[in-house]
Structures are given as C-alpha cells and as structure tokens.
CSV table of C-alpha atoms and ligand atoms in Angstrom, one decimal:
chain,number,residue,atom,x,y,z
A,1449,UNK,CA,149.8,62.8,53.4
A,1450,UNK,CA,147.4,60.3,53.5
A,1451,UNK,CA,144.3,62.0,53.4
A,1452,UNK,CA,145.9,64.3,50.8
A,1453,UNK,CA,146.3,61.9,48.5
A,1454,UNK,CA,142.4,60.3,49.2
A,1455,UNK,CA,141.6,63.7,48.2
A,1456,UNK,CA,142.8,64.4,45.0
A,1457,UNK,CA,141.7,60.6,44.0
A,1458,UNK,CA,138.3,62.0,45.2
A,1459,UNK,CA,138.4,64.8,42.8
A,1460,UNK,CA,139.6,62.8,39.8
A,1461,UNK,CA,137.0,60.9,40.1
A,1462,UNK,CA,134.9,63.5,38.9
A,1463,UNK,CA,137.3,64.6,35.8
A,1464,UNK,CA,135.2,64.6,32.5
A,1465,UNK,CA,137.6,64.2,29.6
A,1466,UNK,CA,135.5,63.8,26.9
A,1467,UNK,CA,136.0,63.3,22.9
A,1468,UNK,CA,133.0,64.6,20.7
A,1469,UNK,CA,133.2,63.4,17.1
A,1470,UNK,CA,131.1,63.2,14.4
A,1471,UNK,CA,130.6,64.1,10.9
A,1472,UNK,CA,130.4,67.8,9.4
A,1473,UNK,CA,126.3,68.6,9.7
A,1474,UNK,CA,125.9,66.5,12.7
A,1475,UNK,CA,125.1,69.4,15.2
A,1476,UNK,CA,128.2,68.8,16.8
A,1477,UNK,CA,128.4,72.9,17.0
A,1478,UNK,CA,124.6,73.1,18.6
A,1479,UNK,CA,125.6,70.2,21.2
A,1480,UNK,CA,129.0,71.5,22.1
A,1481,UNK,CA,127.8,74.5,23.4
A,1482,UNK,CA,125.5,72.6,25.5
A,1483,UNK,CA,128.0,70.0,26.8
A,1484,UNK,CA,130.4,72.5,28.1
A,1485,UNK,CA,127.9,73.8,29.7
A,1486,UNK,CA,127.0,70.8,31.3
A,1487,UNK,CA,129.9,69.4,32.6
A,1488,UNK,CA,131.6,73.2,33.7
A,1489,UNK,CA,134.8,72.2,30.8
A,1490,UNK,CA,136.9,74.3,28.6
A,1491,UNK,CA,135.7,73.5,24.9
A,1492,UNK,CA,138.9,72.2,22.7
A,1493,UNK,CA,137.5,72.4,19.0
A,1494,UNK,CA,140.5,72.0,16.9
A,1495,UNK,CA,138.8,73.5,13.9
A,1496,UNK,CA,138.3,76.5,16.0
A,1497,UNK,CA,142.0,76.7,17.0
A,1498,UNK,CA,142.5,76.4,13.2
A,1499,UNK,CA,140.7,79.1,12.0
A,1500,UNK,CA,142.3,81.2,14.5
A,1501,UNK,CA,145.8,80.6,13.6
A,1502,UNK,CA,144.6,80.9,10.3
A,1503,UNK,CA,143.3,84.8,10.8
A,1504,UNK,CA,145.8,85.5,13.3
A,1505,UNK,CA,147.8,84.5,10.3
A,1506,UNK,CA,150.9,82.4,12.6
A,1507,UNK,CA,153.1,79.8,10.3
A,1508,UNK,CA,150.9,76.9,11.8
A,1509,UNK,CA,147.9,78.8,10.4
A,1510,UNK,CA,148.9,79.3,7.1
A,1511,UNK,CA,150.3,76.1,6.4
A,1512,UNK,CA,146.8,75.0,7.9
A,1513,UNK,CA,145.0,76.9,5.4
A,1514,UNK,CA,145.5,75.3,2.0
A,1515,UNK,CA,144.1,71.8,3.5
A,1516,UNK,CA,141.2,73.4,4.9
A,1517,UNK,CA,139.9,75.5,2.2
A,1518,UNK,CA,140.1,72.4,-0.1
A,1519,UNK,CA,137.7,70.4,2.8
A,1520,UNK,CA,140.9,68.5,3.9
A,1521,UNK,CA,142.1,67.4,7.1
A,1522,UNK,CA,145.2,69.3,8.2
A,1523,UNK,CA,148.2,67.3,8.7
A,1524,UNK,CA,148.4,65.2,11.5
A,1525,UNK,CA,151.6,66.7,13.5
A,1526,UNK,CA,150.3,70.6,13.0
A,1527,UNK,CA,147.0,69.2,14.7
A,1528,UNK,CA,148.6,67.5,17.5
A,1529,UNK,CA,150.8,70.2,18.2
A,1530,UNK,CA,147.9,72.8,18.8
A,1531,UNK,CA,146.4,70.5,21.0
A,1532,UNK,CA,149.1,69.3,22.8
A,1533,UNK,CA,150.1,72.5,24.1
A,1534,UNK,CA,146.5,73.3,24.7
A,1535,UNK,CA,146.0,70.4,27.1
A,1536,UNK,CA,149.7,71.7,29.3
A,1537,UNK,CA,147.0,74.8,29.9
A,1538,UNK,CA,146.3,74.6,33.7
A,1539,UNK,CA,142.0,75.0,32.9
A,1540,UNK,CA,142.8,71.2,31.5
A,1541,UNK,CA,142.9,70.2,34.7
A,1542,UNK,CA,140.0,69.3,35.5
A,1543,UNK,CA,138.7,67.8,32.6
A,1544,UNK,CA,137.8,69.2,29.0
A,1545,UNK,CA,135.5,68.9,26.0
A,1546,UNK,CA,137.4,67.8,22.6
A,1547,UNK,CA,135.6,68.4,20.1
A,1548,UNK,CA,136.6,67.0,16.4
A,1549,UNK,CA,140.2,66.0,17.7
A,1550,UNK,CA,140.7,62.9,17.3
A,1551,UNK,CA,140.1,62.6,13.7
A,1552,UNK,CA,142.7,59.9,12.1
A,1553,UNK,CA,144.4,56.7,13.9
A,1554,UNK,CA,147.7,58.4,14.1
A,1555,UNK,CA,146.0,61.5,16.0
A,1556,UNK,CA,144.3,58.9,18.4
A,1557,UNK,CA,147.0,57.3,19.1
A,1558,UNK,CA,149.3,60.1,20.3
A,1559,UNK,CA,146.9,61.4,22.0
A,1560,UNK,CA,146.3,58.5,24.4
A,1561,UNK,CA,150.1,57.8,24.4
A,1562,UNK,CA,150.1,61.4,25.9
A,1563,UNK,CA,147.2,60.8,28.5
A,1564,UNK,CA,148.6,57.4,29.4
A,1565,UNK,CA,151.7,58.8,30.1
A,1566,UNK,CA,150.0,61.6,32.2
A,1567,UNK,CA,148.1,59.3,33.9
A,1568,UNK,CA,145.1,61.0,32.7
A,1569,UNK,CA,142.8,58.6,30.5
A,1570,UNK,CA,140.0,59.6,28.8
A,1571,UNK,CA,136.1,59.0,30.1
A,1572,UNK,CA,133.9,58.7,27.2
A,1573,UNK,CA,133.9,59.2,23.3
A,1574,UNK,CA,130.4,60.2,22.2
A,1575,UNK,CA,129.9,59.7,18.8
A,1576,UNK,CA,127.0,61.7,17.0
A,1577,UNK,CA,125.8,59.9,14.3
A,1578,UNK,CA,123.1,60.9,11.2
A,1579,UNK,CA,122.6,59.7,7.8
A,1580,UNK,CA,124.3,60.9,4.4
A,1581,UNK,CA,121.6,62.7,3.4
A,1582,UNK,CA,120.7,64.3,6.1
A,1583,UNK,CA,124.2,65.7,6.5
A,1584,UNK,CA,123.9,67.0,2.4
A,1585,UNK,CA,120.6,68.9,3.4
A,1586,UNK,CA,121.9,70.3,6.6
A,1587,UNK,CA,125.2,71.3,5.2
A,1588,UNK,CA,123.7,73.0,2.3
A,1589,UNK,CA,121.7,75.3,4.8
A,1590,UNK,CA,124.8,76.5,6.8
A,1591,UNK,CA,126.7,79.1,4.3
A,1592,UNK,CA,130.1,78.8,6.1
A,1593,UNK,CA,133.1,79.2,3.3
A,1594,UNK,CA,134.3,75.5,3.6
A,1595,UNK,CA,130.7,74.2,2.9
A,1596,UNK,CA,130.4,74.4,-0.8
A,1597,UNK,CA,128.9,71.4,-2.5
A,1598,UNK,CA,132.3,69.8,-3.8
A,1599,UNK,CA,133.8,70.6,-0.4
A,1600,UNK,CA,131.3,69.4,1.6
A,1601,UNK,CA,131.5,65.7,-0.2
A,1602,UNK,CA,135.1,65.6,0.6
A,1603,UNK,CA,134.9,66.4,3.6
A,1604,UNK,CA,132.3,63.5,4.1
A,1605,UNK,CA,134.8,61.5,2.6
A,1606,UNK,CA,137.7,62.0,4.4
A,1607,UNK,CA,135.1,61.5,7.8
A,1608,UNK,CA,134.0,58.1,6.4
A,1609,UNK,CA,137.9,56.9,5.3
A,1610,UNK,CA,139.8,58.5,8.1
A,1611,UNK,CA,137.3,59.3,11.3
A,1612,UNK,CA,134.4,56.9,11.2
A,1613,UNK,CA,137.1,53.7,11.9
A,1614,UNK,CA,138.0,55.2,15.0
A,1615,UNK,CA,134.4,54.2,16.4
A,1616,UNK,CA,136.0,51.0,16.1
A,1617,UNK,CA,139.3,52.3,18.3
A,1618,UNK,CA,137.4,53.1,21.0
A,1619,UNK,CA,134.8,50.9,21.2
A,1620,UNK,CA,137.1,48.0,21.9
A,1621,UNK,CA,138.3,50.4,24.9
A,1622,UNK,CA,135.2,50.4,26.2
A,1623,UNK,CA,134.9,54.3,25.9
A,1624,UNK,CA,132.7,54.9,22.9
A,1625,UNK,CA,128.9,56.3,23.2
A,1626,UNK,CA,126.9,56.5,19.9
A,1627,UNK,CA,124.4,58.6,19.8
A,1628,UNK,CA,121.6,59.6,16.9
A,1629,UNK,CA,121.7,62.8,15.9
A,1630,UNK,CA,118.7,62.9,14.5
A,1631,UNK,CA,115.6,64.9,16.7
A,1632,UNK,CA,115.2,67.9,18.8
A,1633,UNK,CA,118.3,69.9,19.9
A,1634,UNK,CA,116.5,68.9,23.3
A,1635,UNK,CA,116.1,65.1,22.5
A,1636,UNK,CA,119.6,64.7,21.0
A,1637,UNK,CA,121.1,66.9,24.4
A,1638,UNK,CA,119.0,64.2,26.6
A,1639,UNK,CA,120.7,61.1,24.5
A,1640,UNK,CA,123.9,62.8,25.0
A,1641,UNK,CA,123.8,63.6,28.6
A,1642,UNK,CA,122.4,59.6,29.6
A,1643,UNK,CA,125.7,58.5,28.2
A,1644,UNK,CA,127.6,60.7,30.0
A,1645,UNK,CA,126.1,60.2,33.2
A,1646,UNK,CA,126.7,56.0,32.6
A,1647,UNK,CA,129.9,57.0,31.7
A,1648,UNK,CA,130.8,59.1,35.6
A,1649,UNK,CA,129.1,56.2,37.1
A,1650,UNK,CA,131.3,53.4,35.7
A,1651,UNK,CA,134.7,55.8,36.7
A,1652,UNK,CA,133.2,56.1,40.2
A,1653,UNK,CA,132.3,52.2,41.0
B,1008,AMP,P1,135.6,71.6,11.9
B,1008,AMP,O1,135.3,72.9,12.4
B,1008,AMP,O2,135.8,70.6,13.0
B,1008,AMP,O3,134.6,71.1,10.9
B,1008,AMP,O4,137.0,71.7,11.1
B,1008,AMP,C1,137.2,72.5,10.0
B,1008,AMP,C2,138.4,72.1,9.2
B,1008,AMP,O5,139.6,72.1,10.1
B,1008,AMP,C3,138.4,70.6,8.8
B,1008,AMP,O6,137.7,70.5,7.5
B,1008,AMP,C4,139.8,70.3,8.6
B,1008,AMP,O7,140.4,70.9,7.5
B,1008,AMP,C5,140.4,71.0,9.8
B,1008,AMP,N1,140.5,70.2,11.1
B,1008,AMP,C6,139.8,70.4,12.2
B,1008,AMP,N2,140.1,69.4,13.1
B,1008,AMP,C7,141.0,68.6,12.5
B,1008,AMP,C8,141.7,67.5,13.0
B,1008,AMP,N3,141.5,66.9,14.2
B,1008,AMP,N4,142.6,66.9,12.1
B,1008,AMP,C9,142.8,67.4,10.9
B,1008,AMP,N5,142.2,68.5,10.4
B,1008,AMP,C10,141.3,69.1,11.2
C-alpha cells in the first residue's frame, strides 16, 4: 500500500496544470501549440470549445453566439460548464494546458474551488503580455470574423476590465509568470518555457 501511494505522489509531482492568458493578439494561438507540445498536455482553449458548440449548433452554442460575435465574453456559468465537464475527461489526468479560461474573478474562483476540492491545484499561470498597439496592428492582420476594428477594441476592453485584474489573483498565490510577448516566436517560446521549468522545480523541492 505503502509504496503505492509513494508512487502516485511521485507522479503528481510531475502534473503540469497550467493557465495561459493573455490578451486577443498576444500569440497566445502561436505559443499554445508549442506548449502542449512541450509539456505532452491536452490543450483546453475555451474559445475553441465555443466555436464548436457554436457550429455544431448545441443550445450552449447558440446562446454562446450572440456574446461572441459582438467581442463579448460569454457568460460565466455557460463557460464553466464546458470546462468543467472537460476537466472529468480522464486525458486531464495528467495535467492540461488552459488556455484563455480563466477570464473573470467569478470563473477563477470556481475553478480553484473545483481543483481545491479535487485536490488537484494548479502549477503556474503564465501571463503573455504586449502593448496596446501592438495588439491593434497584429489584430488587424489576422482576418478572423470576430476581429473587426469595433470588435477588436471591445474585446480589449473587456481583457483590461475583467482579465488583466486576475494577474493580481494569482500573483498573490504565488502562481503567476509574466512573460513579454514581444520577439521571436523562438525568443517568446524560450521566456515561456524558463518559467515553466522554475515553476516544476518549486512543485518538486
Ligand atoms: P478566444 O479564442 O479565446 O479569443 O475566444 C473567442 C471568444 O470566445 C471571446 O471573444 C469570448 O466571446 C468567448 N470566450 C472564450 N473564452 C471565454 C471565457 N473564458 N469566458 C467568456 N468568454 C469566453
């Protein structure tokens, strides 16, 4: 029994739960690939599982739509609910890449509510970061339907108001990574993947 138990503690040590967040332009897309990658996770991008309930057309994905065609966030409970249920998923297992979920208080919350009663608590937040205009003159180069001008600045918006405090949330857990965006897909991957390593090492010692 004993040694069973040693070694699932061995193997949790070496769970990666990671949050990815960061405003619309960022290269969040770009880095996410990479990251998964990296540390061998499923990828839990919540805009992704938006956009398919939305084509797959399911209630969740309808209601979904209005909000994000107008470059709002969807409401908190339909979010949560996606996710939720995608964490019960036995792949989350062993660890996972979340990638622009948490984006309110109220989402960030629940969710460690969830993992604390799980007994499964995060690792690291890594939060890509890049200036206004930087984010305008990458945006305006991407085409995707949700990116016209007047969307685009809410959607800014509703990062600075709702997202950006949660740096706040997590730095005072000790979780939260910053990161600039700005450079090389190659320089930006290295930033990324320092933090994470510091982050493995302080779960281990
Ligand atoms: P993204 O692909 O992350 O840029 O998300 C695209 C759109 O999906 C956003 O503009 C929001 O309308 C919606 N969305 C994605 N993730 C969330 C979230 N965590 N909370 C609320 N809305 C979200």
């Amino acid at each position: 029994m004993l040694w069973r138990r040693r070694f699932v503690v061995g193997c949790e040590s070496d769970v990666m739960r990671v949050v990815f967040i960061g405003p619309p332009g960022v290269g969040k897309g770009t880095q996410s690939t990479r990251l998964i990658e990296y540390l061998g996770t499923p990828h839990l991008s919540s805009g992704e599982m938006l956009r398919q309930a939305r084509s797959e057309r399911t209630d969740l994905g309808l209601l979904a739509e209005e909000f994000m065609s107008q470059g709002k966030l969807v409401p908190d409970e339909l979010v949560l609910q996606l996710i939720a249920q995608r964490l019960d998923n036995g792949d989350c297992q062993h660890g996972y890449l979340l990638d622009g979920f948490p984006r309110t208080f109220v989402q960030a919350a629940t969710l460690d509510e969830l993992l604390r009663r799980r007994g499964t608590p995060l690792t690291a937040v890594i939060e890509l970061t890049a200036s206004t205009e930087e984010l305008v003159r990458r945006l305006a180069g991407r085409g995707r339907d949700d990116d016209s001008p007047e969307v685009v600045r809410h959607r800014l918006n509703e990062y600075n108001r709702l997202t950006a405090p949660l740096s706040d949330y997590y730095r005072r857990q000790g979780l939260l990574y910053t990161i600039d965006g700005v450079g090389s897909q190659d320089e930006v991957f290295g930033r990324i993947r320092q933090a994470l390593e510091e982050a493995k090492s302080k779960i281990k010692h």
